[in-house]
């Protein structure tokens, strides 16, 4: 019987919450950095680009139906009170919408 170190199971990464924008950009949450962050790809088989770099996990991402922007949610310390942020894909700017 083979025995495996627990580390290999703790290092499993996941992606989810995919959303398709009007320009064909696929946005999604990926926790490859240890916390869920917003990533996207512009076209099939392209390399994903990371857009957020927070210590807290992003809970969702929702693309604008008309512009190269997305709204995402993130809470503080797992308090489940998600605040909303606007991500501008062109400039990379992030604006806090709620406090």
Coordinates of N, CA and C in Angstrom, one line a residue:
X1 N 0.8 -1.2 0.0 CA 0.0 0.0 0.0 C 0.9 1.2 0.0
X2 N 0.6 2.2 -0.9 CA 1.3 3.4 -1.0 C 0.8 4.5 0.0
X3 N 1.7 5.2 0.6 CA 1.3 6.3 1.5 C 1.8 7.6 0.9
X4 N 0.9 8.6 0.9 CA 1.2 9.9 0.3 C 1.2 10.9 1.5
X5 N 2.1 11.9 1.3 CA 2.1 13.0 2.2 C 0.9 13.8 2.1
X6 N 0.4 14.4 3.1 CA -0.8 15.2 3.1 C -0.7 16.5 2.3
X7 N 0.6 16.9 2.1 CA 0.8 18.2 1.4 C 0.3 18.1 0.0
X8 N 0.4 17.0 -0.7 CA -0.1 16.9 -2.1 C -1.6 17.1 -2.2
X9 N -2.3 16.8 -1.1 CA -3.8 17.1 -1.1 C -4.1 18.5 -0.7
X10 N -3.3 19.1 0.1 CA -3.5 20.5 0.5 C -3.2 21.5 -0.6
X11 N -2.4 21.1 -1.6 CA -2.0 22.0 -2.6 C -2.8 21.9 -3.9
X12 N -4.0 21.3 -3.8 CA -4.9 21.2 -5.0 C -5.5 22.6 -5.2
X13 N -5.4 23.0 -6.4 CA -5.9 24.4 -6.8 C -7.2 24.2 -7.6
X14 N -8.0 25.3 -7.6 CA -9.3 25.2 -8.4 C -9.6 26.5 -9.1
X15 N -10.4 26.4 -10.1 CA -10.9 27.5 -10.8 C -12.4 27.4 -10.9
X16 N -13.1 28.6 -10.9 CA -14.6 28.5 -11.0 C -15.1 29.9 -11.2
X17 N -16.4 30.0 -11.2 CA -17.1 31.3 -11.3 C -16.8 32.0 -12.7
X18 N -16.8 31.3 -13.7 CA -16.4 31.8 -15.0 C -17.6 32.7 -15.6
X19 N -17.2 33.8 -16.3 CA -18.1 34.8 -16.8 C -17.6 35.3 -18.1
X20 N -18.4 35.3 -19.1 CA -18.0 35.8 -20.5 C -18.4 37.2 -20.7
X21 N -17.4 38.1 -21.1 CA -17.7 39.5 -21.3 C -18.1 39.7 -22.8
X22 N -18.5 41.0 -23.1 CA -19.0 41.3 -24.5 C -17.9 41.2 -25.5
X23 N -16.6 41.3 -25.1 CA -15.5 41.3 -26.0 C -14.9 39.9 -26.2
X24 N -15.6 38.9 -25.6 CA -15.1 37.5 -25.7 C -14.2 37.1 -24.6
X25 N -13.9 38.0 -23.7 CA -13.0 37.8 -22.5 C -13.7 36.8 -21.6
X26 N -13.0 35.8 -21.2 CA -13.5 34.8 -20.2 C -12.8 35.2 -18.8
X27 N -13.6 35.6 -17.9 CA -13.1 36.0 -16.5 C -13.4 34.8 -15.6
X28 N -12.6 34.6 -14.6 CA -12.8 33.5 -13.7 C -12.0 33.7 -12.4
X29 N -12.4 32.9 -11.4 CA -11.6 32.9 -10.1 C -10.7 31.7 -10.1
X30 N -9.4 32.0 -9.8 CA -8.4 30.9 -9.7 C -7.6 31.1 -8.4
X31 N -7.4 30.0 -7.7 CA -6.7 30.2 -6.4 C -5.2 29.6 -6.5
X32 N -4.6 29.7 -7.6 CA -3.3 29.2 -7.8 C -2.2 30.0 -6.9
X33 N -2.6 31.2 -6.5 CA -1.7 32.0 -5.6 C -2.0 31.7 -4.1
X34 N -3.0 30.9 -3.8 CA -3.3 30.6 -2.5 C -4.6 31.2 -2.0
X35 N -5.1 32.2 -2.7 CA -6.4 32.8 -2.5 C -7.0 33.0 -3.8
X36 N -8.4 32.9 -3.9 CA -9.1 33.1 -5.1 C -8.9 34.6 -5.6
X37 N -8.5 34.7 -6.8 CA -8.3 36.0 -7.4 C -8.9 36.0 -8.8
X38 N -9.1 37.2 -9.4 CA -9.7 37.4 -10.7 C -8.6 37.2 -11.8
X39 N -8.8 36.3 -12.7 CA -8.0 36.0 -13.9 C -8.9 36.1 -15.1
X40 N -8.2 36.2 -16.3 CA -9.0 36.2 -17.5 C -8.2 35.7 -18.7
X41 N -8.8 35.2 -19.7 CA -8.2 34.9 -21.0 C -9.0 35.7 -22.1
X42 N -8.2 36.2 -23.1 CA -8.9 36.9 -24.1 C -9.4 36.1 -25.3
X43 N -8.7 34.9 -25.5 CA -9.0 34.1 -26.6 C -8.7 32.6 -26.2
X44 N -9.3 31.7 -26.9 CA -9.0 30.3 -26.6 C -7.5 29.9 -26.6
X45 N -7.1 29.1 -25.7 CA -5.7 28.7 -25.6 C -4.7 29.8 -25.3
X46 N -5.1 31.0 -24.9 CA -4.2 32.0 -24.5 C -3.8 31.8 -23.0
X47 N -2.7 32.4 -22.6 CA -2.3 32.3 -21.3 C -3.1 33.2 -20.4
X48 N -3.6 32.8 -19.2 CA -4.4 33.6 -18.4 C -3.6 34.8 -17.7
X49 N -4.3 35.9 -17.5 CA -3.7 37.1 -16.9 C -4.4 37.3 -15.6
X50 N -3.6 37.6 -14.5 CA -4.1 37.8 -13.2 C -4.4 39.3 -13.1
X51 N -5.6 39.7 -12.5 CA -6.0 41.1 -12.4 C -6.1 41.6 -11.0
X52 N -6.3 40.7 -10.0 CA -6.3 41.1 -8.6 C -5.2 40.4 -7.8
X53 N -4.7 41.1 -6.8 CA -3.6 40.6 -6.0 C -3.8 40.9 -4.5
X54 N -5.0 40.5 -4.0 CA -5.3 40.7 -2.6 C -4.9 39.5 -1.7
X55 N -4.8 39.8 -0.4 CA -4.6 38.8 0.5 C -5.9 38.0 0.8
X56 N -7.0 38.7 0.6 CA -8.3 38.1 0.8 C -8.8 37.4 -0.5
X57 N -9.6 36.4 -0.4 CA -10.2 35.8 -1.6 C -11.3 36.6 -2.2
X58 N -11.3 36.7 -3.5 CA -12.4 37.3 -4.2 C -13.5 36.2 -4.3
X59 N -14.8 36.6 -4.0 CA -15.9 35.7 -4.0 C -16.6 35.5 -5.3
X60 N -16.6 36.5 -6.2 CA -17.3 36.4 -7.5 C -16.8 37.4 -8.4
X61 N -17.0 37.2 -9.7 CA -16.7 38.2 -10.7 C -17.8 38.2 -11.7
X62 N -18.2 39.4 -12.2 CA -19.4 39.5 -13.1 C -19.0 40.6 -14.1
X63 N -18.9 40.2 -15.4 CA -18.5 41.1 -16.4 C -19.6 42.1 -16.8
X64 N -19.2 43.3 -17.2 CA -20.1 44.2 -17.8 C -20.6 43.7 -19.1
X65 N -21.9 43.9 -19.4 CA -22.4 43.5 -20.7 C -22.0 44.4 -21.9
X66 N -21.5 45.6 -21.5 CA -21.2 46.5 -22.6 C -19.7 47.0 -22.7
X67 N -19.0 47.0 -21.5 CA -17.7 47.6 -21.5 C -16.6 46.5 -21.0
X68 N -15.4 46.9 -21.2 CA -14.3 46.0 -20.7 C -14.0 46.2 -19.2
X69 N -15.1 45.9 -18.5 CA -15.0 46.0 -17.0 C -15.7 44.9 -16.4
X70 N -15.5 44.7 -15.1 CA -16.2 43.7 -14.3 C -16.3 44.2 -12.9
X71 N -17.4 43.7 -12.2 CA -17.6 43.9 -10.8 C -17.2 42.6 -10.1
X72 N -16.4 42.8 -9.0 CA -16.1 41.6 -8.2 C -16.4 41.9 -6.7
X73 N -16.6 40.8 -6.0 CA -16.9 41.0 -4.5 C -15.8 40.3 -3.7
X74 N -15.6 40.9 -2.5 CA -14.5 40.4 -1.6 C -14.9 40.9 -0.2
X75 N -14.8 39.9 0.7 CA -15.1 40.3 2.1 C -13.8 40.4 2.9
X76 N -13.9 40.8 4.1 CA -12.7 41.0 4.9 C -12.6 39.9 6.0
X77 N -11.6 39.1 6.0 CA -11.4 38.2 7.1 C -12.5 37.1 7.2
X78 N -13.2 36.8 6.1 CA -14.2 35.8 6.1 C -15.5 36.3 6.8
X79 N -15.7 37.6 6.9 CA -16.9 38.1 7.6 C -18.2 38.0 6.8
X80 N -18.1 37.5 5.6 CA -19.2 37.3 4.7 C -20.0 38.6 4.4
X81 N -19.4 39.7 4.5 CA -20.0 41.0 4.1 C -19.2 41.5 2.9
X82 N -19.6 41.0 1.8 CA -18.8 41.3 0.5 C -19.0 42.7 0.2
X83 N -17.9 43.3 -0.1 CA -17.9 44.7 -0.7 C -17.7 44.6 -2.2
X84 N -18.2 45.5 -2.9 CA -18.1 45.5 -4.4 C -17.0 46.4 -4.9
X85 N -16.3 45.9 -6.0 CA -15.2 46.6 -6.6 C -15.4 46.6 -8.1
X86 N -15.0 47.7 -8.8 CA -15.0 47.7 -10.2 C -13.6 47.6 -10.8
X87 N -13.5 46.6 -11.7 CA -12.2 46.3 -12.3 C -12.3 46.8 -13.8
X88 N -11.4 47.7 -14.2 CA -11.3 48.1 -15.5 C -10.2 47.3 -16.2
X89 N -10.5 46.5 -17.1 CA -9.5 45.6 -17.7 C -8.5 46.3 -18.6
X90 N -8.9 47.5 -19.2 CA -8.0 48.2 -20.0 C -6.9 48.9 -19.2
X91 N -7.3 49.6 -18.2 CA -6.3 50.3 -17.4 C -5.7 49.5 -16.2
X92 N -6.4 48.4 -15.8 CA -6.0 47.7 -14.7 C -6.4 48.3 -13.4
X93 N -7.2 49.4 -13.4 CA -7.6 50.1 -12.2 C -8.7 49.4 -11.5
X94 N -8.7 49.5 -10.2 CA -9.7 48.9 -9.3 C -10.3 50.0 -8.5
X95 N -11.6 50.2 -8.5 CA -12.3 51.2 -7.8 C -13.3 50.5 -6.8
X96 N -13.2 50.9 -5.5 CA -14.1 50.4 -4.5 C -15.5 51.1 -4.7
X97 N -16.5 50.3 -4.8 CA -17.9 50.8 -5.0 C -18.7 50.9 -3.7
X98 N -18.4 50.1 -2.7 CA -19.0 50.1 -1.5 C -18.0 50.1 -0.3
X99 N -18.5 50.5 0.8 CA -17.5 50.5 2.0 C -18.2 50.0 3.2

